[in-house]
Short mmCIF file of C-alpha atoms in Angstrom, two decimals:
data_model
loop_
_atom_site.label_atom_id
_atom_site.label_comp_id
_atom_site.label_asym_id
_atom_site.label_seq_id
_atom_site.Cartn_x
_atom_site.Cartn_y
_atom_site.Cartn_z
CA MET A 1470 0.00 0.00 0.00
CA ILE A 1471 2.69 2.51 0.91
CA ARG A 1472 4.52 1.98 -2.36
CA ALA A 1473 1.29 2.60 -4.23
CA LEU A 1474 0.67 5.62 -2.06
CA GLY A 1475 4.08 7.04 -2.92
CA VAL A 1476 3.52 6.59 -6.63
CA CYS A 1477 0.15 8.28 -6.53
CA LEU A 1478 1.41 11.17 -4.44
CA ALA A 1479 4.39 11.72 -6.69
CA PHE A 1480 2.25 12.06 -9.78
CA VAL A 1481 -0.91 13.68 -8.48
CA LEU A 1482 -0.28 15.78 -5.43
CA PRO A 1483 1.74 18.92 -4.90
CA VAL A 1484 4.97 18.46 -2.98
CA THR A 1485 3.52 19.94 0.22
CA ALA A 1486 0.74 17.37 0.37
CA GLN A 1487 3.14 14.51 -0.37
CA ALA A 1488 4.88 15.20 2.90
CA ASP A 1489 1.62 15.23 4.83
CA VAL A 1490 1.02 11.46 5.00
CA ILE A 1491 3.89 10.24 7.14
CA LEU A 1492 2.70 6.79 8.19
CA THR A 1493 4.32 3.59 7.04
CA GLN A 1494 2.29 0.82 5.46
CA ALA A 1495 2.43 -1.14 8.71
CA GLU A 1496 1.12 1.84 10.67
CA ILE A 1497 -1.69 2.32 8.16
CA ASP A 1498 -2.59 -1.36 8.39
CA LEU A 1499 -2.78 -1.07 12.17
CA ALA A 1500 -5.01 1.97 11.85
CA PHE A 1501 -7.46 0.05 9.68
CA ALA A 1502 -8.05 -2.32 12.60
CA HIS A 1503 -9.86 0.63 14.21
CA GLY A 1504 -12.48 1.03 11.52
CA PRO A 1505 -14.73 1.29 9.74
CA TRP A 1506 -17.03 3.50 11.74
CA ALA A 1507 -19.89 3.46 12.58
CA PRO A 1508 -20.60 -0.24 13.00
CA GLU A 1509 -24.02 -1.62 12.30
CA ILE A 1510 -25.99 -1.88 15.52
CA ALA A 1511 -27.84 -5.16 15.83
CA ALA A 1512 -30.95 -5.38 17.98
CA ASP A 1513 -30.27 -6.70 21.47
CA PRO A 1514 -31.98 -10.11 21.64
CA SER A 1515 -32.25 -9.84 25.41
CA ASN A 1516 -34.44 -6.75 25.02
CA ARG A 1517 -37.64 -7.30 23.03
CA VAL A 1518 -38.10 -3.55 22.46
CA SER A 1519 -34.55 -2.96 21.25
CA GLY A 1520 -34.74 -1.00 17.99
CA ASP A 1521 -38.46 -0.35 18.39
CA PRO A 1522 -39.15 3.30 17.45
CA ASP A 1523 -41.92 3.72 20.02
CA ALA A 1524 -39.73 2.28 22.76
CA ILE A 1525 -36.83 4.50 21.71
CA ALA A 1526 -39.05 7.58 21.92
CA PHE A 1527 -40.49 6.52 25.28
CA GLY A 1528 -37.00 5.71 26.51
CA GLU A 1529 -35.85 9.21 25.65
CA THR A 1530 -38.80 10.60 27.58
CA LEU A 1531 -37.89 8.45 30.58
CA PHE A 1532 -34.26 9.49 30.29
CA HIS A 1533 -35.22 13.12 30.85
CA SER A 1534 -38.00 12.48 33.37
CA VAL A 1535 -37.54 13.47 37.01
CA ASP A 1536 -40.45 11.18 37.85
CA LEU A 1537 -37.96 8.33 38.00
CA SER A 1538 -36.16 9.77 41.02
CA GLN A 1539 -37.30 9.37 44.59
CA ASP A 1540 -37.86 13.07 45.26
CA GLY A 1541 -38.42 14.30 41.71
CA SER A 1542 -35.10 16.10 41.78
CA MET A 1543 -33.13 14.34 39.07
CA SER A 1544 -33.33 12.41 35.86
CA CYS A 1545 -30.84 10.23 34.02
CA ALA A 1546 -29.87 13.34 32.09
CA SER A 1547 -28.92 15.13 35.30
CA CYS A 1548 -25.67 13.16 35.32
CA HIS A 1549 -25.60 12.04 31.68
CA ASP A 1550 -26.08 15.49 30.18
CA PRO A 1551 -26.29 15.43 26.36
CA GLU A 1552 -24.62 18.85 26.33
CA LEU A 1553 -21.64 17.44 28.24
CA GLY A 1554 -21.04 14.32 26.19
CA PHE A 1555 -23.66 12.41 28.19
CA SER A 1556 -21.46 12.90 31.21
CA ASP A 1557 -21.43 15.69 33.79
CA GLY A 1558 -18.02 17.32 33.66
CA LEU A 1559 -17.48 16.53 37.33
CA LYS A 1560 -14.58 14.67 38.87
CA ARG A 1561 -16.94 12.33 40.68
CA ALA A 1562 -20.65 11.98 40.06
CA VAL A 1563 -23.20 13.56 42.37
CA GLY A 1564 -26.43 11.72 42.95
CA ARG A 1565 -28.23 12.13 46.25
CA VAL A 1566 -24.69 12.28 47.64
CA GLN A 1567 -21.28 12.46 46.01
CA LEU A 1568 -20.50 9.08 44.47
CA ASP A 1569 -17.18 7.27 44.25
CA ARG A 1570 -16.62 7.30 40.51
CA ASN A 1571 -16.57 9.54 37.48
CA THR A 1572 -19.72 9.57 35.34
CA GLN A 1573 -19.15 7.61 32.14
CA SER A 1574 -20.57 8.82 28.86
CA LEU A 1575 -23.32 6.79 27.19
CA TRP A 1576 -22.07 6.74 23.64
CA ASN A 1577 -21.67 3.54 21.68
CA LEU A 1578 -22.96 1.33 24.48
CA SER A 1579 -23.74 -1.45 22.03
CA GLN A 1580 -20.00 -1.90 21.59
CA HIS A 1581 -19.59 -3.04 25.18
CA ARG A 1582 -19.84 -6.43 26.85
CA TRP A 1583 -19.90 -5.14 30.42
CA PHE A 1584 -21.24 -1.86 31.77
CA GLY A 1585 -20.05 0.62 34.32
CA TRP A 1586 -16.46 1.06 35.45
CA ALA A 1587 -16.59 -2.28 37.26
CA GLY A 1588 -18.74 -4.25 34.82
CA SER A 1589 -21.42 -4.80 37.42
CA THR A 1590 -23.97 -5.53 34.70
CA ASP A 1591 -23.91 -7.25 31.31
CA SER A 1592 -26.62 -5.43 29.37
CA ILE A 1593 -27.66 -1.84 28.81
CA TRP A 1594 -31.07 -2.48 30.31
CA ALA A 1595 -29.68 -4.10 33.43
CA HIS A 1596 -27.28 -1.21 33.83
CA SER A 1597 -30.20 1.19 33.54
CA ILE A 1598 -31.83 -0.47 36.55
CA ARG A 1599 -28.81 0.08 38.76
CA PRO A 1600 -29.01 3.88 39.23
CA LEU A 1601 -32.78 3.73 39.53
CA LEU A 1602 -32.55 1.51 42.60
CA HIS A 1603 -29.29 2.68 44.15
CA PRO A 1604 -30.04 4.63 47.34
CA ASP A 1605 -27.24 7.10 46.60
CA GLU A 1606 -28.50 7.78 43.09
CA MET A 1607 -32.18 7.93 42.16
CA GLY A 1608 -33.24 5.92 45.18
CA GLN A 1609 -36.29 4.23 43.70
CA SER A 1610 -37.98 0.93 44.41
CA PRO A 1611 -39.75 -1.26 41.84
CA GLN A 1612 -43.04 -0.28 43.43
CA ILE A 1613 -42.40 3.44 43.01
CA VAL A 1614 -41.37 2.90 39.40
CA GLN A 1615 -44.58 0.96 38.89
CA HIS A 1616 -46.53 3.84 40.40
CA ALA A 1617 -44.83 6.28 38.05
CA MET A 1618 -45.72 4.07 35.09
CA THR A 1619 -49.32 3.74 36.27
CA HIS A 1620 -50.11 7.34 37.13
CA GLY A 1621 -49.07 10.64 35.66
CA PRO A 1622 -47.40 11.65 32.40
CA LEU A 1623 -45.49 8.40 31.80
CA ALA A 1624 -48.44 6.02 32.08
CA ASP A 1625 -49.76 6.26 28.52
CA GLY A 1626 -46.34 5.87 26.94
CA TYR A 1627 -45.63 2.81 29.06
CA ALA A 1628 -49.03 1.23 28.36
CA ASP A 1629 -48.71 1.70 24.60
CA ILE A 1630 -45.58 -0.45 24.58
CA PHE A 1631 -45.82 -2.82 27.50
CA GLY A 1632 -49.48 -2.86 28.57
CA THR A 1633 -51.04 -1.53 31.74
CA ALA A 1634 -48.45 -1.26 34.49
CA LYS A 1635 -50.85 -1.73 37.37
CA ASP A 1636 -51.65 -5.23 36.14
CA GLN A 1637 -48.00 -6.27 36.13
CA ASP A 1638 -45.47 -7.32 38.73
CA ALA A 1639 -43.53 -4.31 40.01
CA THR A 1640 -40.16 -5.81 39.10
CA GLU A 1641 -41.42 -6.58 35.61
CA VAL A 1642 -42.46 -2.94 35.23
CA LEU A 1643 -39.02 -1.83 36.42
CA VAL A 1644 -37.33 -4.08 33.85
CA ASN A 1645 -39.64 -2.91 31.08
CA ALA A 1646 -38.86 0.73 31.86
CA ALA A 1647 -35.17 -0.09 31.85
CA LYS A 1648 -35.52 -1.81 28.48
CA ALA A 1649 -37.13 1.31 27.02
CA LEU A 1650 -34.27 3.36 28.47
CA ALA A 1651 -31.85 0.91 26.87
CA ALA A 1652 -33.59 1.13 23.50
CA TYR A 1653 -32.99 4.88 23.57
CA GLN A 1654 -29.39 4.65 24.75
CA GLU A 1655 -28.54 2.18 21.98
CA THR A 1656 -29.17 4.99 19.52
CA LEU A 1657 -26.45 7.20 21.01
CA VAL A 1658 -23.75 6.52 18.46
CA THR A 1659 -20.88 8.89 17.78
CA GLY A 1660 -20.38 10.26 14.31
CA ALA A 1661 -17.42 10.22 11.97
CA THR A 1662 -14.17 11.68 13.26
CA PRO A 1663 -11.11 13.15 11.52
CA PHE A 1664 -9.42 9.78 12.13
CA ASP A 1665 -12.26 8.01 10.28
CA ALA A 1666 -12.07 10.56 7.47
CA PHE A 1667 -8.34 9.82 7.20
CA LEU A 1668 -8.93 6.07 6.93
CA ASN A 1669 -11.75 6.55 4.46
CA ALA A 1670 -9.58 8.81 2.32
CA ILE A 1671 -6.76 6.27 2.25
CA GLU A 1672 -9.15 3.46 1.41
CA ALA A 1673 -10.55 5.57 -1.43
CA LYS A 1674 -7.01 6.46 -2.51
CA ASP A 1675 -7.93 10.11 -2.09
CA TRP A 1676 -4.46 11.20 -1.04
CA ARG A 1677 -5.31 14.87 -1.07
CA ALA A 1678 -8.05 14.28 1.52
CA ALA A 1679 -5.80 11.95 3.52
CA ALA A 1680 -3.17 14.66 3.70
CA GLN A 1681 -5.64 16.87 5.56
CA TYR A 1682 -5.20 14.72 8.67
CA PRO A 1683 -2.82 16.69 10.89
CA GLU A 1684 0.76 15.48 11.03
CA ALA A 1685 0.71 15.87 14.80
CA ALA A 1686 -2.19 13.41 14.98
CA GLN A 1687 -0.32 11.01 12.70
CA ARG A 1688 2.76 11.21 14.92
CA GLY A 1689 0.47 10.67 17.88
CA TRP A 1690 -0.95 7.55 16.24
CA GLN A 1691 2.58 6.25 15.71
CA ILE A 1692 3.21 6.52 19.44
CA PHE A 1693 -0.26 5.29 20.41
CA ALA A 1694 0.07 2.12 18.31
CA GLY A 1695 3.82 1.80 18.79
CA ARG A 1696 5.86 2.27 21.89
CA GLY A 1697 2.86 3.58 23.81
CA LYS A 1698 1.25 0.12 23.50
CA CYS A 1699 -2.11 1.83 23.89
CA THR A 1700 -3.71 -0.46 21.30
CA PHE A 1701 -3.26 -3.45 23.55
CA CYS A 1702 -6.35 -2.25 25.40
CA HIS A 1703 -7.78 0.55 23.25
CA VAL A 1704 -8.35 -1.73 20.27
CA GLY A 1705 -10.95 -2.02 17.54
CA PRO A 1706 -13.33 0.55 16.08
CA ALA A 1707 -14.53 1.67 19.52
CA PHE A 1708 -10.96 1.85 20.87
CA THR A 1709 -11.69 -0.50 23.74
CA ASN A 1710 -11.19 -4.22 24.26
CA GLN A 1711 -14.26 -4.12 26.56
CA GLU A 1712 -12.28 -5.66 29.39
CA PHE A 1713 -10.67 -4.58 32.67
CA HIS A 1714 -7.11 -3.52 33.34
CA ASP A 1715 -4.91 -1.89 35.90
CA ALA A 1716 -4.06 1.61 34.71
CA GLY A 1717 -2.04 2.51 37.78
CA VAL A 1718 -4.69 4.84 39.18
CA PRO A 1719 -5.03 4.66 42.97
CA TYR A 1720 -8.14 2.87 44.13
CA PHE A 1721 -8.33 4.40 47.58
CA ILE A 1722 -11.47 6.53 47.83
CA THR A 1723 -10.44 7.77 51.27
CA ASP A 1724 -7.57 6.78 53.54
CA THR A 1725 -9.68 3.95 54.89
CA ARG A 1726 -11.94 2.98 51.99
CA VAL A 1727 -11.05 1.34 48.69
CA ASP A 1728 -12.87 0.97 45.40
CA GLN A 1729 -12.68 -2.75 44.67
CA GLY A 1730 -13.45 -2.19 41.00
CA ARG A 1731 -13.93 -5.32 38.91
CA PHE A 1732 -13.64 -7.55 41.96
CA GLN A 1733 -16.92 -6.18 43.33
CA GLY A 1734 -18.44 -5.67 39.90
CA LEU A 1735 -18.03 -9.31 39.03
CA GLN A 1736 -19.63 -10.42 42.27
CA ASP A 1737 -22.52 -8.06 41.55
CA VAL A 1738 -23.18 -9.28 38.03
CA LEU A 1739 -22.89 -12.95 38.98
CA ALA A 1740 -25.43 -12.47 41.76
CA SER A 1741 -27.81 -10.27 39.81
CA PRO A 1742 -31.24 -11.60 38.80
CA PHE A 1743 -31.00 -9.23 35.85
CA ASN A 1744 -27.94 -10.75 34.20
CA LEU A 1745 -28.22 -12.26 30.75
CA ALA A 1746 -28.43 -15.80 32.08
CA GLY A 1747 -31.48 -14.84 34.13
CA ASP A 1748 -35.21 -14.96 33.57
CA TYR A 1749 -35.53 -11.27 32.71
CA SER A 1750 -33.64 -11.68 29.46
CA ASP A 1751 -36.06 -11.88 26.53
CA ASP A 1752 -33.71 -14.08 24.53
CA PRO A 1753 -34.88 -17.71 24.72
CA ASP A 1754 -31.47 -18.83 23.48
CA LYS A 1755 -29.62 -16.72 26.06
CA ILE A 1756 -26.99 -15.88 23.44
CA GLY A 1757 -25.35 -13.15 25.48
CA ALA A 1758 -25.14 -15.24 28.62
CA TRP A 1759 -21.87 -16.86 27.58
CA ALA A 1760 -19.88 -14.04 29.19
CA VAL A 1761 -21.43 -14.21 32.64
CA GLU A 1762 -21.39 -18.01 32.48
CA THR A 1763 -17.71 -18.32 31.60
CA VAL A 1764 -16.08 -15.25 33.13
CA ARG A 1765 -13.22 -16.08 35.48
CA PRO A 1766 -12.84 -14.42 38.85
CA LEU A 1767 -9.18 -13.38 39.07
CA HIS A 1768 -6.98 -12.14 41.89
CA SER A 1769 -6.04 -9.28 39.64
CA ASP A 1770 -9.67 -8.09 39.45
CA PHE A 1771 -9.19 -6.09 42.63
CA GLY A 1772 -9.04 -2.37 41.92
CA ILE A 1773 -9.10 -2.61 38.15
CA PHE A 1774 -11.59 -0.91 35.87
CA ARG A 1775 -13.12 -1.18 32.42
CA VAL A 1776 -11.22 0.20 29.47
CA PRO A 1777 -13.31 3.11 28.19
CA SER A 1778 -13.96 3.79 24.53
CA LEU A 1779 -11.96 6.73 23.21
CA ARG A 1780 -14.58 7.87 20.72
CA ASN A 1781 -15.48 11.49 21.55
CA VAL A 1782 -12.96 11.34 24.36
CA ALA A 1783 -12.18 15.04 24.08
CA LEU A 1784 -15.74 15.82 25.21
CA THR A 1785 -15.78 13.81 28.43
CA ALA A 1786 -13.18 15.29 30.78
CA PRO A 1787 -12.21 14.63 33.53
CA TYR A 1788 -10.78 11.13 33.08
CA MET A 1789 -10.16 7.76 34.75
CA HIS A 1790 -12.53 5.92 37.08
CA ASP A 1791 -12.11 8.50 39.81
CA GLY A 1792 -12.00 11.55 37.55
CA SER A 1793 -8.57 12.33 38.92
CA LEU A 1794 -7.02 13.48 35.65
CA PRO A 1795 -8.46 16.79 34.42
CA ASP A 1796 -7.52 16.73 30.74
CA LEU A 1797 -6.06 14.60 27.99
CA THR A 1798 -2.57 15.96 28.50
CA SER A 1799 -2.61 14.79 32.09
CA VAL A 1800 -3.84 11.36 30.96
CA VAL A 1801 -0.96 10.98 28.51
CA GLN A 1802 1.46 12.25 31.16
CA HIS A 1803 0.05 9.70 33.59
CA TYR A 1804 1.05 6.87 31.27
CA ASN A 1805 4.26 8.65 30.30
CA THR A 1806 5.48 8.66 33.88
CA ILE A 1807 3.45 5.77 35.25
CA ASN A 1808 4.37 4.62 38.71
CA LEU A 1809 5.03 0.90 38.40
CA GLU A 1810 4.73 0.52 42.17
CA ARG A 1811 1.02 1.19 41.79
CA LEU A 1812 0.46 -1.64 39.32
CA HIS A 1813 -0.84 -4.71 41.06
CA ALA A 1814 -2.00 -7.00 38.26
CA ASP A 1815 -0.66 -10.54 38.52
CA GLY A 1816 2.55 -10.32 36.58
CA GLU A 1817 0.98 -8.56 33.62
CA ALA A 1818 3.92 -6.78 32.04
CA ILE A 1819 2.62 -4.14 29.66
CA LEU A 1820 2.77 -0.63 31.04
CA GLU A 1821 6.06 1.15 31.64
CA PRO A 1822 7.17 4.77 31.66
CA LEU A 1823 7.37 5.99 28.07
CA GLY A 1824 9.81 8.86 28.28
CA LEU A 1825 7.85 11.01 25.86
CA THR A 1826 9.00 14.57 25.24
CA PRO A 1827 6.47 17.40 25.70
CA LYS A 1828 6.10 17.56 21.92
CA GLU A 1829 5.38 13.84 21.74
CA VAL A 1830 2.81 14.16 24.53
CA ALA A 1831 1.14 16.91 22.52
CA ASP A 1832 1.17 14.64 19.46
CA VAL A 1833 -0.65 11.86 21.32
CA VAL A 1834 -3.17 14.41 22.57
CA ALA A 1835 -3.66 15.60 18.98
CA PHE A 1836 -4.36 12.02 17.97
CA LEU A 1837 -6.84 11.52 20.81
CA GLU A 1838 -8.61 14.76 19.89
CA SER A 1839 -8.95 13.45 16.33
CA LEU A 1840 -11.16 10.66 17.71
CA THR A 1841 -13.85 13.19 18.48
CA GLU A 1842 -16.59 13.56 15.91
CA ILE A 1843 -16.64 16.30 13.36
CA PRO A 1844 -19.43 18.80 14.22
CA ASP A 1845 -22.29 19.02 11.74
CA MET B 522 -19.22 -21.36 40.61
CA LYS B 523 -19.18 -25.09 40.03
CA GLN B 524 -20.17 -24.36 36.47
CA VAL B 525 -17.03 -22.28 35.96
CA LEU B 526 -14.80 -25.00 37.36
CA MET B 527 -16.16 -27.50 34.88
CA ILE B 528 -15.61 -25.23 31.92
CA GLY B 529 -12.89 -26.11 29.48
CA VAL B 530 -12.97 -29.81 30.20
CA ALA B 531 -14.78 -32.32 28.03
CA MET B 532 -15.48 -35.82 29.28
CA LEU B 533 -15.27 -38.02 26.25
CA GLY B 534 -16.50 -41.45 25.50
CA SER B 535 -17.26 -42.07 21.92
CA ALA B 536 -15.24 -43.93 19.33
CA ALA B 537 -12.25 -42.44 17.59
CA VAL B 538 -12.97 -40.29 14.56
CA ALA B 539 -11.04 -40.29 11.33
CA CYS B 540 -8.60 -37.45 10.80
CA ASP B 541 -10.79 -35.23 8.64
CA LEU B 542 -8.85 -31.96 8.42
CA ASP B 543 -9.55 -28.78 6.49
CA ASP B 544 -7.13 -26.15 5.18
CA THR B 545 -7.09 -24.27 8.47
CA ALA B 546 -5.89 -27.25 10.50
CA GLN B 547 -2.72 -26.73 12.51
CA MET B 548 -1.01 -29.51 14.44
CA MET B 549 -0.45 -28.76 18.11
CA MET B 550 3.09 -29.14 19.39
CA THR B 551 4.02 -31.62 22.11
CA GLU B 552 7.17 -32.85 23.79
CA ASP B 553 5.53 -35.95 25.20
CA ASP B 554 6.59 -39.31 23.88
CA ASP B 555 3.98 -41.29 21.97
CA ALA B 556 1.56 -38.42 22.03
CA PRO B 557 -1.22 -38.72 19.48
CA GLU B 558 -1.58 -36.00 16.90
CA VAL B 559 -3.96 -33.20 17.87
CA TYR B 560 -5.07 -30.51 15.42
CA VAL B 561 -6.81 -27.18 15.88
CA GLN B 562 -9.02 -25.86 13.11
CA MET B 563 -9.97 -22.22 13.31
CA ASP B 564 -10.46 -18.99 11.45
CA PRO B 565 -8.02 -16.18 12.26
CA ALA B 566 -8.45 -15.20 15.90
CA PRO B 567 -10.23 -11.87 16.39
CA VAL B 568 -9.37 -9.43 19.17
CA SER B 569 -11.79 -9.21 22.08
CA LYS B 570 -14.58 -11.12 20.38
CA PRO B 571 -15.68 -14.63 21.33
CA PHE B 572 -14.70 -17.36 18.93
CA SER B 573 -14.52 -21.12 18.80
CA VAL B 574 -12.06 -23.70 17.50
CA ASN B 575 -12.45 -27.29 16.43
CA ILE B 576 -10.14 -29.86 17.99
CA ILE B 577 -9.40 -32.98 16.01
CA LEU B 578 -7.81 -36.07 17.55
CA CYS B 579 -6.60 -38.41 14.85
CA ASP B 580 -7.70 -42.00 15.38
CA PHE B 581 -7.51 -41.65 19.12
CA VAL B 582 -10.06 -41.70 21.90
CA ALA B 583 -9.35 -39.52 24.91
CA ASP B 584 -10.95 -39.63 28.32
CA THR B 585 -10.79 -35.86 28.75
CA ILE B 586 -9.59 -32.80 26.86
CA GLU B 587 -8.74 -29.53 28.57
CA ILE B 588 -7.89 -26.46 26.54
CA ASP B 589 -7.07 -22.89 27.48
CA ALA B 590 -4.95 -20.02 26.13
CA TRP B 591 -2.59 -17.38 27.45
CA MET B 592 -0.38 -14.58 26.24
CA PRO B 593 3.21 -15.53 27.11
CA ALA B 594 4.71 -12.10 26.44
CA HIS B 595 2.26 -10.44 28.83
CA GLN B 596 2.06 -13.26 31.35
CA HIS B 597 -1.72 -13.29 31.44
CA GLY B 598 -4.45 -15.64 30.37
CA MET B 599 -7.99 -15.13 29.20
CA ASN B 600 -10.75 -13.61 31.28
CA TYR B 601 -13.11 -16.40 30.23
CA ALA B 602 -12.92 -20.17 30.51
CA PRO B 603 -13.62 -21.93 27.22
CA ARG B 604 -16.22 -24.68 27.06
CA VAL B 605 -15.56 -27.94 25.21
CA GLU B 606 -18.26 -30.10 23.65
CA GLN B 607 -18.12 -33.19 21.53
CA THR B 608 -19.21 -32.91 17.92
CA GLN B 609 -19.61 -35.38 15.08
CA SER B 610 -16.15 -34.61 13.72
CA GLY B 611 -14.27 -34.09 16.96
CA TYR B 612 -14.59 -31.46 19.63
CA LYS B 613 -15.56 -27.81 19.64
CA ALA B 614 -14.11 -25.38 22.18
CA SER B 615 -16.12 -22.17 22.50
CA ASP B 616 -15.91 -18.85 24.32
CA PHE B 617 -12.29 -18.05 23.66
CA VAL B 618 -11.73 -14.32 23.93
CA PHE B 619 -8.28 -12.89 23.20
CA GLN B 620 -8.56 -9.51 24.86
CA MET B 621 -5.38 -8.11 23.34
CA PRO B 622 -3.77 -8.25 19.90
CA GLY B 623 -0.56 -10.23 19.61
CA THR B 624 0.69 -13.77 20.03
CA TRP B 625 -1.41 -16.13 22.12
CA GLN B 626 -0.72 -19.74 22.93
CA PHE B 627 -3.31 -22.50 23.17
CA LYS B 628 -2.53 -25.06 25.86
CA ALA B 629 -4.26 -28.42 25.75
CA VAL B 630 -4.07 -31.52 27.91
CA VAL B 631 -5.38 -34.83 26.61
CA VAL B 632 -5.85 -37.64 29.09
CA LYS B 633 -6.24 -41.31 28.20
CA ASP B 634 -6.19 -43.99 30.89
CA ASP B 635 -3.06 -43.25 32.91
CA ASP B 636 -1.41 -41.18 30.22
CA GLN B 637 -1.50 -37.41 30.00
CA PHE B 638 -0.26 -35.47 26.98
CA ALA B 639 0.39 -31.73 26.89
CA TYR B 640 0.19 -29.62 23.73
CA THR B 641 0.70 -26.01 22.70
CA LEU B 642 -0.06 -24.00 19.59
CA ASP B 643 0.81 -20.36 18.96
CA THR B 644 -1.58 -18.09 17.10
CA VAL B 645 -1.80 -14.37 16.49
CA ALA B 646 -4.85 -12.24 17.27
CA LYS B 647 -5.18 -9.11 15.20
#
């Protein structure tokens, strides 16, 4: 490919553009493993209203409704604000009290296998139940959700899709509401980014368009996929391997309290009646249950967290599970100078200080910023 | 939890099958004397997506087969335990997930009577 690229550039493009694509063929091949975008979103077989337009519309209504909180003070959108990348811009989320973790964005959820920083659920709908019931978040009970779906402004929308709530078991109503919320959240897919435009241009052999991708971002990609080893975890079109790793971020919430991360999350999902092996899944074949049925509890689960997608990452500061890093430069610097004493995974030998110069750090940041969608 | 402990092990009992291999078949390596030939048939391994492989034992009946995989360079294994089931042409091991790109190594143990044979096979996920 690179030889062909050179020939084309030499005969078609002005000299200035020729110098603008600096990647080797191997680096371009690696980049193609992160596309194309956006992937086709298949309906979730565990959710019978997945992809249903009426359920999507009702789910969006629920997402913005304060009637789902105990005291009518907050909605899903209070923390997952569409204007803030479906996050909140805060270091740590604030529900009824300040919570222990940073609010994750809700984009591209269909690309994930586990949900939340600790993977405490294995479907979007099950993860939508969690904040509804958590006493520190929306503080609901199934009965109060049922009441909200029986009386008031949400009742008709619920009944049109699921039937009359008052005739149903309260937990069933809760799950149905969560499945409508999930149907809506599945539609939150990020758009094309400058990185995607670069790959598309190369695939189309449009070298002039490819040369529009900033050289700083290309240098950043070289580090990201090369000595940075970032693609070991941030892999594939969504830039996440969907799994859990130790990023060297402290897991002490206070001097005396720790965030157990995946260790607790795995216990939660295995015990949950709402996991994909359970009766609340609508899939008679339980296709998605393989993960919860075969996942291995590991010593190294303690204090590790899910690898986030990097799509639209520039819009979701601050970063890491505890929101401790305020911007992308500090994230790259974290890995650049990572403290190996903080890594506790069982012998996993991947991360090491990178020794990047300030210019190289800026290049990686330029690459990360190029993963954020191009505004309409 | 008992379910997890049983994963990756197939209790076998049927007659030996002929060695019916396709173009993807790769022979697993072993250092054990008199070890029967074991082949893995698979498409290229994806990264962080579940996949399955077929295991073919040539003219040999095993009591059990265990198979797993790890990443030697990183010193870690998989986050999931593969499940093995008997098929008409051999055995199918499902729910492999290679969570990182790079070289992985399958590790299999075949047991017959009092004999135990260990095998490995390297493959690249990308």
